[in-house]
XYZ file of C-alpha atoms in Angstrom:
734
model
C 80.149 -38.187 13.952
C 82.650 -40.941 14.853
C 81.884 -42.995 17.835
C 84.437 -40.942 19.837
C 82.733 -37.733 18.825
C 79.339 -39.260 19.941
C 80.812 -39.956 23.193
C 82.163 -36.538 23.584
C 78.793 -35.350 22.734
C 77.141 -37.273 25.440
C 79.505 -36.238 28.048
C 79.054 -32.554 27.196
C 75.332 -32.835 27.103
C 75.124 -34.555 30.383
C 77.645 -31.838 32.031
C 75.328 -29.068 30.734
C 72.030 -30.552 31.686
C 73.634 -30.844 35.306
C 75.725 -27.685 35.471
C 73.613 -25.312 33.216
C 69.883 -26.171 33.032
C 67.421 -23.539 31.918
C 66.992 -22.300 35.620
C 70.815 -21.478 35.846
C 70.744 -20.005 32.477
C 67.770 -17.784 33.383
C 69.358 -16.724 36.669
C 72.904 -16.021 35.011
C 71.174 -13.922 32.637
C 69.796 -11.744 35.371
C 73.218 -10.847 36.740
C 75.234 -8.019 35.909
C 78.179 -9.986 34.551
C 76.027 -12.180 32.510
C 78.200 -15.385 33.146
C 79.430 -17.486 35.992
C 82.968 -18.167 36.749
C 82.395 -21.199 38.764
C 80.739 -22.873 35.681
C 83.723 -21.610 33.567
C 86.021 -23.454 36.140
C 84.124 -26.449 36.069
C 84.147 -26.627 32.346
C 88.000 -26.888 32.617
C 88.514 -29.071 35.675
C 85.485 -31.535 35.091
C 85.974 -32.312 31.231
C 88.718 -29.954 29.871
C 86.705 -28.187 27.344
C 88.747 -24.764 27.095
C 91.961 -27.068 26.209
C 90.414 -29.161 23.601
C 92.149 -27.146 20.659
C 95.093 -25.987 22.421
C 98.330 -27.832 21.762
C 99.623 -30.378 24.501
C 102.809 -28.193 25.014
C 100.579 -25.426 26.159
C 98.504 -27.495 28.630
C 95.794 -28.539 26.258
C 94.561 -31.843 24.860
C 95.289 -30.933 21.247
C 92.089 -32.332 19.799
C 90.767 -30.996 16.331
C 88.095 -28.639 15.494
C 85.488 -31.326 15.076
C 85.633 -31.866 18.738
C 85.153 -28.229 19.289
C 82.121 -28.255 16.880
C 80.499 -31.125 19.233
C 80.713 -28.863 22.329
C 79.785 -25.624 20.643
C 76.534 -27.600 19.338
C 75.654 -28.704 22.765
C 76.265 -25.267 24.024
C 74.193 -23.995 21.502
C 71.441 -26.154 22.439
C 71.743 -25.161 26.114
C 72.174 -21.458 25.593
C 75.028 -21.681 27.828
C 76.059 -18.191 29.456
C 79.722 -18.480 28.986
C 82.549 -16.845 27.031
C 83.454 -19.975 25.414
C 83.206 -18.937 21.866
C 84.993 -15.898 22.489
C 88.044 -17.675 24.008
C 88.372 -20.777 22.047
C 87.150 -19.312 18.845
C 88.745 -16.203 18.780
C 91.499 -15.779 21.276
C 93.134 -19.289 20.974
C 93.406 -19.534 16.994
C 94.566 -15.739 17.385
C 97.466 -16.600 19.572
C 98.325 -19.723 17.611
C 98.245 -17.883 14.176
C 100.561 -15.207 15.496
C 103.227 -17.982 15.985
C 104.684 -16.222 19.254
C 105.842 -19.091 21.500
C 106.411 -16.642 24.240
C 102.913 -15.320 24.262
C 101.533 -18.739 23.637
C 103.491 -20.066 26.597
C 102.354 -16.941 28.826
C 98.617 -17.199 28.321
C 97.362 -20.747 26.704
C 98.088 -22.771 29.664
C 95.970 -20.279 31.968
C 93.031 -20.476 29.308
C 93.214 -24.415 29.191
C 93.059 -24.427 33.019
C 90.050 -22.086 32.991
C 91.998 -19.311 34.834
C 91.801 -16.845 31.908
C 88.802 -15.731 29.975
C 90.175 -14.304 26.343
C 88.573 -12.582 23.282
C 89.883 -11.027 20.169
C 89.173 -7.692 19.172
C 88.721 -7.645 15.336
C 86.902 -4.430 14.584
C 87.025 -0.736 15.427
C 89.783 1.627 15.029
C 92.557 1.096 17.620
C 95.958 2.645 16.687
C 99.098 1.451 18.511
C 101.993 4.061 18.971
C 105.515 3.453 18.559
C 105.827 2.271 22.063
C 102.877 -0.102 22.101
C 100.133 2.125 23.543
C 96.753 1.768 22.284
C 94.117 4.299 21.493
C 90.842 3.936 20.022
C 87.204 2.393 20.341
C 85.948 -1.088 19.353
C 82.063 -0.974 19.971
C 81.392 -4.612 19.436
C 83.654 -6.826 21.356
C 82.264 -10.421 22.076
C 82.345 -11.085 25.828
C 84.590 -8.133 26.244
C 83.477 -7.439 29.702
C 84.212 -10.866 30.864
C 87.848 -10.916 29.213
C 90.948 -11.040 31.393
C 92.971 -10.914 28.017
C 91.982 -8.768 24.930
C 93.947 -9.778 21.871
C 93.669 -6.483 19.730
C 94.351 -5.909 15.950
C 95.257 -2.431 15.752
C 97.196 -0.214 12.949
C 100.772 0.545 13.363
C 103.158 2.285 10.869
C 104.226 -1.216 9.642
C 100.464 -2.163 8.828
C 98.108 -4.000 11.374
C 99.537 -5.865 14.346
C 98.392 -8.079 16.980
C 98.496 -6.756 20.602
C 97.664 -8.334 24.106
C 96.021 -6.269 26.905
C 95.237 -7.569 30.323
C 92.355 -6.644 32.392
C 93.098 -3.524 34.747
C 95.471 -2.008 32.283
C 95.705 1.691 32.436
C 93.419 3.687 30.296
C 91.375 0.517 29.480
C 87.493 1.074 29.624
C 85.090 -1.850 29.201
C 81.429 -0.803 29.089
C 78.682 -3.667 28.819
C 75.538 -1.939 27.425
C 72.407 -4.141 27.798
C 72.047 -6.412 25.062
C 68.784 -7.940 23.489
C 70.232 -11.343 23.967
C 70.968 -11.748 27.668
C 72.774 -15.051 27.274
C 75.560 -13.496 25.414
C 77.096 -10.058 26.087
C 78.712 -7.589 23.704
C 81.000 -4.940 25.229
C 82.195 -1.600 24.047
C 85.811 -1.240 24.493
C 87.848 2.174 24.751
C 91.518 2.285 24.849
C 93.143 5.706 26.005
C 96.948 5.279 25.856
C 96.780 1.848 27.203
C 99.908 -0.251 27.405
C 99.688 -3.267 25.484
C 102.199 -6.395 24.543
C 103.052 -6.969 20.785
C 102.406 -10.343 19.865
C 103.988 -12.071 16.627
C 105.508 -10.262 13.690
C 104.891 -6.616 13.123
C 102.405 -6.216 10.353
C 101.161 -10.018 10.636
C 97.586 -8.928 11.576
C 95.794 -9.736 8.036
C 97.189 -13.115 8.055
C 95.995 -13.650 11.563
C 92.610 -12.125 10.895
C 92.524 -14.506 7.913
C 93.238 -17.467 9.988
C 90.767 -16.788 12.832
C 87.567 -15.430 11.176
C 86.765 -18.577 9.418
C 87.536 -20.792 12.059
C 85.221 -18.732 14.773
C 82.621 -18.864 11.763
C 82.947 -22.650 11.892
C 82.286 -22.979 15.654
C 79.616 -20.123 15.395
C 77.768 -22.298 12.697
C 77.926 -25.507 14.861
C 76.527 -23.486 17.979
C 73.679 -22.169 15.650
C 72.783 -25.749 14.682
C 72.387 -26.762 18.335
C 70.085 -23.838 19.072
C 68.222 -24.499 15.792
C 67.925 -28.089 16.826
C 66.704 -27.326 20.129
C 64.163 -24.850 18.592
C 62.806 -27.687 16.579
C 62.565 -30.205 19.511
C 60.559 -27.753 21.681
C 58.186 -27.192 18.620
C 57.761 -30.858 17.924
C 57.189 -31.792 21.597
C 54.504 -29.188 22.006
C 52.752 -29.952 18.851
C 52.515 -33.667 19.995
C 50.970 -32.713 23.117
C 48.890 -29.774 22.587
C 45.398 -30.755 21.981
C 42.871 -28.641 19.943
C 39.741 -29.510 18.058
C 39.809 -32.821 19.786
C 43.323 -33.793 18.688
C 47.066 -33.151 18.843
C 47.901 -30.052 16.769
C 50.946 -31.767 15.462
C 48.530 -34.059 13.507
C 47.395 -31.021 11.167
C 49.251 -31.002 8.154
C 50.200 -27.374 8.337
C 51.898 -27.846 11.565
C 53.247 -30.849 10.529
C 54.795 -29.581 7.322
C 56.322 -26.453 9.043
C 58.062 -28.710 11.547
C 59.304 -30.940 8.480
C 60.816 -27.648 6.800
C 62.400 -27.152 10.245
C 63.939 -30.207 10.160
C 65.223 -29.827 6.543
C 66.546 -26.608 7.506
C 68.467 -28.114 10.803
C 69.930 -30.846 8.757
C 71.065 -28.568 5.922
C 72.768 -26.437 8.474
C 74.415 -29.229 10.315
C 75.781 -30.529 7.037
C 77.087 -27.092 6.304
C 78.570 -26.628 9.872
C 80.152 -29.914 9.935
C 81.826 -29.251 6.368
C 83.312 -26.183 7.845
C 84.920 -27.847 11.107
C 86.187 -30.750 8.825
C 87.755 -28.304 6.398
C 89.589 -26.494 9.244
C 90.698 -29.765 10.354
C 92.052 -30.579 6.954
C 93.434 -27.032 6.287
C 91.163 -27.113 3.086
C 92.160 -24.363 0.492
C 88.253 -23.826 0.275
C 87.964 -22.996 3.957
C 86.847 -19.318 3.605
C 84.078 -20.127 0.865
C 82.790 -23.123 2.985
C 82.886 -20.877 6.068
C 81.028 -18.193 4.518
C 78.401 -20.834 3.309
C 78.184 -22.222 6.738
C 77.467 -18.984 8.252
C 74.741 -17.942 5.747
C 73.157 -21.411 5.852
C 73.266 -21.604 9.692
C 72.225 -18.271 10.438
C 69.167 -18.555 8.304
C 68.343 -21.866 9.712
C 68.536 -20.757 13.355
C 66.444 -17.714 12.844
C 63.925 -19.497 10.983
C 63.637 -22.504 13.382
C 63.530 -20.048 16.308
C 60.842 -18.010 14.715
C 58.609 -20.935 13.773
C 59.075 -22.495 17.268
C 57.106 -19.444 18.575
C 54.621 -19.860 15.848
C 54.020 -23.444 16.663
C 53.562 -22.565 20.462
C 51.249 -19.898 19.607
C 50.480 -17.468 22.503
C 52.673 -19.182 25.065
C 55.683 -19.015 22.717
C 55.553 -15.084 23.118
C 55.586 -15.294 27.122
C 58.813 -14.348 28.944
C 58.378 -17.809 30.790
C 58.809 -19.900 27.710
C 62.400 -20.523 26.309
C 61.299 -19.797 22.875
C 62.129 -16.053 22.878
C 65.460 -16.870 24.159
C 66.255 -18.759 21.029
C 64.803 -16.008 19.144
C 67.070 -13.357 20.581
C 70.016 -15.771 20.465
C 69.490 -16.608 16.655
C 69.110 -12.885 15.859
C 72.257 -11.750 17.660
C 74.319 -14.742 16.419
C 73.297 -13.956 12.609
C 74.999 -10.535 12.798
C 78.331 -11.695 14.205
C 81.213 -12.081 11.911
C 79.380 -10.927 8.902
C 75.511 -11.268 8.575
C 74.231 -13.958 6.191
C 73.683 -11.557 3.431
C 77.276 -10.204 3.446
C 78.507 -13.741 3.616
C 76.422 -14.441 0.539
C 77.911 -11.368 -1.235
C 81.365 -12.516 -0.791
C 80.447 -15.948 -2.392
C 81.623 -16.376 -6.027
C 79.927 -19.728 -7.374
C 82.728 -22.059 -8.411
C 82.581 -23.835 -11.870
C 80.634 -27.183 -11.824
C 81.057 -27.325 -8.065
C 83.979 -29.901 -8.127
C 84.958 -28.428 -4.644
C 88.617 -28.467 -5.397
C 88.731 -32.398 -4.901
C 91.397 -34.612 -6.273
C 90.325 -37.948 -7.179
C 91.872 -40.962 -5.278
C 91.301 -44.584 -4.658
C 87.986 -45.962 -6.340
C 86.852 -42.622 -7.618
C 90.142 -42.168 -9.461
C 89.725 -45.545 -11.028
C 86.212 -44.817 -11.813
C 87.271 -41.542 -13.422
C 90.115 -42.686 -15.474
C 87.594 -45.439 -17.085
C 84.938 -42.906 -17.785
C 87.474 -40.772 -19.537
C 88.961 -43.653 -21.782
C 85.992 -45.922 -22.572
C 84.269 -45.182 -26.080
C 80.624 -44.180 -25.657
C 77.974 -45.843 -27.894
C 76.517 -43.544 -30.633
C 73.594 -41.564 -29.298
C 74.265 -41.998 -25.387
C 73.327 -39.084 -23.490
C 72.617 -38.669 -19.658
C 68.956 -39.391 -19.648
C 68.867 -39.509 -16.028
C 67.253 -42.617 -14.149
C 65.023 -43.434 -17.211
C 65.617 -43.785 -20.728
C 63.014 -42.695 -23.490
C 62.263 -45.547 -26.128
C 64.862 -44.013 -28.348
C 67.627 -44.015 -25.608
C 67.230 -47.828 -24.854
C 69.652 -49.105 -27.804
C 72.508 -46.979 -26.734
C 71.529 -47.512 -22.935
C 71.825 -51.402 -23.373
C 75.324 -50.978 -25.089
C 76.474 -48.836 -22.135
C 75.100 -51.050 -19.551
C 77.137 -53.924 -21.379
C 80.057 -51.867 -21.093
C 79.521 -51.184 -17.656
C 79.086 -54.905 -16.709
C 82.234 -55.859 -18.480
C 84.160 -53.435 -16.593
C 82.791 -54.426 -13.203
C 80.691 -51.218 -12.680
C 77.330 -52.626 -13.498
C 75.131 -53.280 -10.237
C 77.833 -52.243 -7.889
C 75.893 -53.164 -4.804
C 74.929 -56.404 -5.889
C 76.860 -59.555 -4.446
C 79.538 -60.762 -6.667
C 77.747 -63.852 -7.232
C 75.172 -62.002 -9.304
C 77.812 -59.706 -11.171
C 78.147 -57.128 -8.625
C 80.929 -55.893 -6.314
C 79.203 -56.142 -3.106
C 80.386 -52.416 -2.943
C 78.996 -50.096 0.185
C 77.060 -46.761 -0.333
C 80.326 -44.895 -0.265
C 81.597 -46.406 -3.653
C 78.029 -46.445 -4.940
C 77.711 -42.811 -4.322
C 81.202 -42.027 -5.873
C 80.503 -43.957 -8.901
C 77.003 -41.954 -9.381
C 78.689 -38.682 -8.909
C 81.558 -39.580 -11.465
C 79.064 -40.794 -14.059
C 77.194 -37.596 -13.829
C 80.285 -35.464 -13.935
C 81.165 -37.491 -17.138
C 77.673 -36.945 -18.493
C 76.708 -40.415 -18.882
C 73.994 -42.599 -17.201
C 75.274 -44.592 -14.422
C 73.230 -47.635 -15.535
C 70.594 -48.511 -18.207
C 67.645 -47.520 -15.944
C 66.949 -47.448 -12.039
C 64.370 -49.971 -11.817
C 66.111 -53.160 -12.836
C 69.489 -52.927 -10.952
C 68.232 -50.773 -8.122
C 64.683 -51.740 -7.255
C 63.930 -55.120 -8.873
C 67.269 -56.916 -8.413
C 67.749 -56.293 -4.584
C 63.948 -57.535 -4.209
C 64.494 -60.812 -6.125
C 67.582 -61.488 -3.987
C 65.764 -60.889 -0.824
C 62.385 -62.515 -1.617
C 62.719 -64.281 -4.925
C 63.383 -68.092 -5.555
C 66.757 -69.401 -6.627
C 65.179 -70.014 -10.153
C 64.111 -66.301 -10.412
C 67.414 -65.023 -9.452
C 69.045 -67.372 -12.071
C 66.688 -66.384 -14.456
C 66.366 -62.578 -14.309
C 69.347 -61.353 -12.442
C 72.107 -61.984 -14.943
C 70.252 -60.228 -18.022
C 69.450 -57.143 -15.704
C 73.249 -56.868 -14.969
C 74.318 -56.913 -18.721
C 71.289 -54.795 -19.840
C 69.696 -57.677 -21.862
C 66.522 -57.021 -20.058
C 65.095 -53.898 -18.912
C 62.435 -53.596 -16.092
C 59.682 -51.264 -15.146
C 57.638 -51.049 -11.941
C 53.807 -51.675 -12.222
C 52.743 -49.767 -8.890
C 50.824 -46.585 -9.367
C 47.450 -46.418 -10.637
C 44.865 -43.577 -11.472
C 43.354 -44.117 -8.040
C 46.584 -45.080 -6.069
C 49.591 -42.711 -6.509
C 50.999 -41.878 -3.062
C 48.369 -43.957 -1.577
C 49.939 -47.402 -2.783
C 47.916 -49.504 -0.286
C 44.873 -48.663 -2.374
C 45.708 -50.306 -5.535
C 42.821 -52.110 -7.283
C 44.529 -54.244 -9.968
C 43.382 -57.640 -9.168
C 45.362 -61.046 -9.375
C 42.962 -64.063 -8.915
C 44.179 -67.749 -8.698
C 43.427 -69.789 -11.648
C 44.106 -73.605 -12.303
C 47.145 -72.564 -14.284
C 48.539 -69.735 -12.196
C 47.072 -66.171 -11.862
C 44.821 -63.836 -13.899
C 45.568 -60.172 -13.662
C 43.394 -57.502 -14.680
C 43.780 -53.651 -13.998
C 45.459 -50.390 -14.980
C 48.624 -49.016 -14.028
C 50.009 -45.352 -14.736
C 53.281 -43.303 -14.644
C 55.007 -46.289 -15.557
C 58.601 -45.112 -16.288
C 60.182 -46.823 -19.333
C 57.289 -49.322 -19.858
C 57.521 -48.946 -23.410
C 61.106 -50.268 -23.740
C 60.943 -52.827 -20.839
C 60.905 -56.707 -21.319
C 59.256 -57.247 -17.745
C 57.574 -55.431 -15.072
C 57.563 -55.949 -11.249
C 53.609 -55.783 -10.453
C 51.914 -55.011 -7.285
C 48.424 -56.194 -7.254
C 45.475 -57.070 -5.015
C 45.342 -61.047 -4.559
C 43.094 -60.862 -1.450
C 40.874 -58.546 0.701
C 41.350 -54.892 1.442
C 44.251 -53.361 2.945
C 47.988 -54.240 3.142
C 47.496 -57.732 3.860
C 45.735 -58.220 0.623
C 48.690 -57.451 -1.780
C 51.086 -59.485 -3.676
C 53.906 -58.881 -6.059
C 54.393 -60.699 -9.428
C 56.613 -60.681 -12.544
C 55.085 -59.516 -15.602
C 56.283 -60.212 -19.161
C 55.572 -56.965 -20.952
C 55.085 -58.753 -24.242
C 52.453 -61.012 -22.868
C 48.951 -61.291 -24.348
C 46.677 -58.656 -22.718
C 49.511 -56.085 -21.842
C 48.879 -52.848 -23.574
C 51.492 -50.192 -23.129
C 50.429 -46.484 -24.106
C 53.298 -43.893 -23.799
C 52.351 -40.573 -22.291
C 53.612 -37.328 -23.796
C 55.189 -35.159 -21.275
C 55.178 -31.423 -20.609
C 58.793 -31.457 -21.688
C 58.206 -33.082 -24.886
C 59.610 -36.429 -24.057
C 57.779 -39.768 -23.504
C 58.903 -41.594 -20.222
C 55.794 -42.406 -18.597
C 53.304 -44.994 -19.792
C 49.845 -46.184 -18.995
C 49.701 -49.930 -18.986
C 46.361 -52.006 -19.272
C 46.291 -55.670 -18.077
C 43.232 -57.356 -19.603
C 43.062 -61.048 -18.620
C 46.921 -61.256 -18.453
C 47.832 -65.067 -17.619
C 50.696 -65.442 -15.326
C 52.425 -68.893 -14.344
C 52.707 -69.884 -10.814
C 56.403 -68.876 -10.427
C 55.385 -65.220 -11.336
C 54.816 -64.603 -7.472
C 57.710 -62.857 -5.842
C 57.747 -63.801 -2.291
C 54.831 -65.323 -0.400
C 51.134 -64.399 -1.116
C 49.762 -61.459 0.822
C 53.086 -60.342 1.712
C 53.253 -57.764 -1.204
C 53.378 -54.603 0.816
C 56.748 -55.813 2.252
C 58.018 -56.486 -1.012
C 56.844 -53.379 -2.452
C 58.362 -51.305 0.598
C 61.721 -52.889 -0.101
C 61.822 -51.488 -3.491
C 61.165 -47.764 -2.578
C 63.947 -45.366 -1.554
C 66.805 -46.905 -3.571
C 66.842 -44.227 -6.017
C 67.514 -41.895 -3.340
C 70.856 -42.954 -3.150
C 71.884 -41.019 -6.326
C 70.235 -37.947 -5.360
C 73.729 -36.290 -4.359
C 75.090 -36.882 -7.876
C 72.165 -34.500 -8.931
C 74.331 -31.841 -7.488
C 76.678 -32.018 -10.351
C 74.011 -31.457 -13.165
C 72.775 -28.419 -11.047
C 76.184 -26.942 -10.833
C 76.356 -27.112 -14.327
C 72.986 -25.925 -15.282
C 73.896 -22.785 -12.889
C 77.113 -22.201 -15.018
C 74.641 -22.385 -18.159
C 72.194 -20.057 -16.651
C 74.996 -17.597 -15.951
C 76.148 -17.744 -19.205
C 72.911 -17.292 -21.020
C 72.239 -14.266 -18.741
C 75.634 -12.570 -19.618
C 74.913 -13.144 -23.353
C 71.895 -11.520 -23.113
C 73.103 -8.460 -20.734
C 70.789 -9.879 -18.028
C 73.328 -10.897 -15.205
C 72.529 -8.082 -12.943
C 72.854 -7.845 -8.937
C 69.419 -9.203 -8.398
C 70.001 -12.192 -10.642
C 73.540 -12.872 -9.169
C 72.140 -12.978 -5.643
C 69.662 -15.534 -6.785
C 72.229 -17.805 -8.392
C 74.370 -17.594 -5.363
C 71.487 -18.659 -3.231
C 70.829 -21.631 -5.501
C 74.763 -22.465 -5.550
C 74.573 -22.531 -1.795
C 71.407 -24.649 -1.830
C 73.160 -27.219 -4.260
C 76.322 -27.191 -2.165
C 74.517 -27.899 1.056
C 72.539 -30.663 -0.655
C 75.866 -32.295 -1.621
C 77.169 -31.892 1.728
C 73.950 -33.437 3.196
C 74.326 -36.310 0.798
C 78.020 -36.986 1.707
C 77.414 -36.716 5.269
C 74.470 -39.319 5.086
C 76.738 -41.563 2.914
C 79.497 -41.345 5.541
C 77.332 -41.955 8.423
C 76.319 -45.247 6.598
C 72.506 -44.439 6.187
C 70.850 -46.692 4.019
C 69.343 -45.362 0.783
C 65.745 -46.324 1.856
C 65.993 -44.658 5.235
C 63.562 -42.024 6.086
C 66.685 -39.510 6.363
C 66.961 -39.565 2.613
C 63.468 -37.755 2.408
C 65.555 -34.790 3.322
C 67.685 -35.242 0.387
C 64.867 -35.941 -1.762
C 63.054 -32.938 -0.697
C 66.300 -30.472 -0.965
C 67.088 -32.165 -4.495
C 63.704 -31.933 -5.994
C 62.935 -28.335 -4.990
C 66.225 -26.902 -5.709
C 66.174 -28.474 -9.102
C 62.767 -26.821 -9.753
C 64.234 -23.585 -8.565
C 66.965 -23.496 -11.009
C 64.836 -24.258 -13.870
C 62.431 -21.441 -12.913
C 65.455 -19.022 -12.471
C 66.682 -20.122 -15.961
C 63.553 -18.701 -17.506
C 64.280 -15.253 -15.669
C 67.998 -15.558 -17.154
C 66.757 -16.070 -20.748
C 64.102 -12.966 -20.501
C 62.149 -12.942 -23.660
C 64.120 -15.713 -25.411
C 62.205 -17.891 -22.698
C 59.151 -18.000 -25.201
C 61.521 -20.325 -27.690
C 60.600 -24.109 -27.747
C 61.915 -26.539 -25.164
C 63.586 -28.252 -28.418
C 65.826 -25.158 -29.172
C 66.346 -23.740 -25.762
C 67.878 -26.337 -22.986
C 66.856 -24.077 -20.160
C 63.516 -24.023 -20.916
C 63.469 -27.896 -20.845
C 65.168 -27.894 -17.579
C 62.445 -25.497 -16.136
C 59.774 -27.924 -17.575
C 61.305 -31.066 -16.186
C 61.714 -29.293 -12.781
C 57.966 -29.624 -12.235
C 58.335 -33.353 -12.394
C 61.017 -33.410 -9.933
C 58.756 -32.330 -6.883
C 56.345 -35.182 -7.806
C 58.270 -38.288 -8.950
C 59.744 -40.696 -6.216
C 57.139 -39.296 -3.935
C 55.635 -35.725 -3.972
C 57.194 -32.903 -1.810
C 54.061 -33.226 0.355
C 54.489 -36.876 1.045
C 58.282 -36.298 1.851
C 57.245 -33.743 4.443
C 54.747 -36.233 5.866
C 57.506 -38.813 6.098
C 59.908 -36.633 7.718
C 57.318 -35.330 10.325
C 55.921 -38.640 11.177
C 58.946 -40.988 10.991
C 61.782 -38.715 12.119
C 60.042 -36.280 14.347
C 57.339 -38.881 15.615
C 54.557 -36.580 15.004
C 51.035 -38.014 14.939
C 49.463 -39.163 11.760
C 46.267 -37.833 10.642
C 43.167 -39.399 12.242
C 41.569 -42.124 10.029
C 38.347 -41.099 8.454
C 35.298 -42.854 9.455
C 34.156 -45.597 6.862
């Protein structure tokens, strides 16, 4: 969303709030025609909506499909009763695809001026005789009763062609049966020897349909996003104000998590829809695939959000007076236009490794070339964000190579060995490293968590001492935050740091410390004062210091990346304190969230896991229709995850922002679902050890994904409370 698009969005929203509020929508629904010609004219004359995608030579403004996407999202939000999608999504691209200048000159200026309502008839059995007269029936024509112009695909002796039929033509019958969704009308159109005007080349119908369908699908997807977002807003607003049991129902976790899942559905749908309209503007070779994914994702999201909106409202949501039922009906009607979600899914063929047909350019090309030509240390593997003790030697060599080439700690300032790279470059490097099958750095804690914290809160001496060795891989760091009694609730840590005459004395226990058995230093969160956030401080702990005991924990997958760390009378010098005493919570929160930057890069591994899963199933003759449907669903989820990540990066969202909790939730739960499906692909072979079967290992690792970096439940709380503004659980009496 560029500044120009946001400005357009604001203009369209203000126009619709004034000209088509809910009261107007309800009044229009009650009319026989179901739409308002005055509103249609105002759209054209006030803000030129109908002419956005019409070339200037035909009276339009020649804008792109992204602008149309903005308009359709706002129309979906407002449930506008107008034949806009039919006209600009069907008729305009059909006329342009026909490449018939005379036809375009005849009708497009009138459409741009708001004088003509048009639609395209893409279904049914119309037959064109030699003299151009049409016979046949099309039972489901979008806004057919409102149309001044029908563009009809009809069979001829030379194949399928496009024909124009104007209102009032002889033998034309248009019936508008009552529809469930009164905000959008569908007509039954009958042609009885009806005169029609041939448009474009004879037999060009299939190529015209091929051009029109993905374009209207992209716009409909945007409209569905607007409706889903409005349903979410209605649900949240009600949950925050409806009092039951003495508090807002939005403070109950069940309601809060339902709304958080609605938010994830909306953001996933928005990513898919925007990918689709951008693909239209770019004339992408993958447009059909992208459009199908967008239709499947956005249909499901709108249906879910509309239904959940009713559920959150309870009884009032089931009344005619409340707008929730309008979204239920619109969502269901939209979901069957131009192919149902299931029909679109069935037509999708997962692509190998999800490369999306992109060519590497600029920084990405530079990185890809370096990764392809640089020798790798013996034993190096893509171990993810944290190495095992056995991975550390090769990981150190790799970090040194990255540093020498200028790829270590990309986001760090040049002064400390980085490039000062923005999130776009960082994200590109993370994805290319994943595609090459190598770790993007020694481990996550030093470069991504500790380094930025020391730059922001540390002393100059701490920076000089620690940062260069982090960048080159000479020192590995771990994070000493979680405790047996303080996991998600970090403010409850009990490890104590007491002042002494020579510095500090630390006593306590930490757990789930990733990479602790290979680290030289740890960043410690400890209680240096009273209870609560203000009693916390952060320290640097040498992991080889007297009193530090590290006990590796064997994991479910057979590896050992987690550790318990015992701190028994550990003596720290005064310069071990990072930042000010009592400001530890501020320092600690600055370290959280950076790991989410690379979440989108996980999509590369997920696409490859799906490839491996399919290959394993085929080898065992288990790749049936049921398994294929599940693979397609997970392919779509992975594709949507990457599209959401790309959108967040493009919009400049900082890695620690709460919006990245959407990505965290999508990533971890998709990762786990792929692992679970791998077991089904293996059948009885899933009994073999994870050492012998990678898919079994992935299944086991999947159980960690929904816990590490913040559990799925905590992520839902973050989404509900920080992004949706829902109330927190009331404090328990002490």
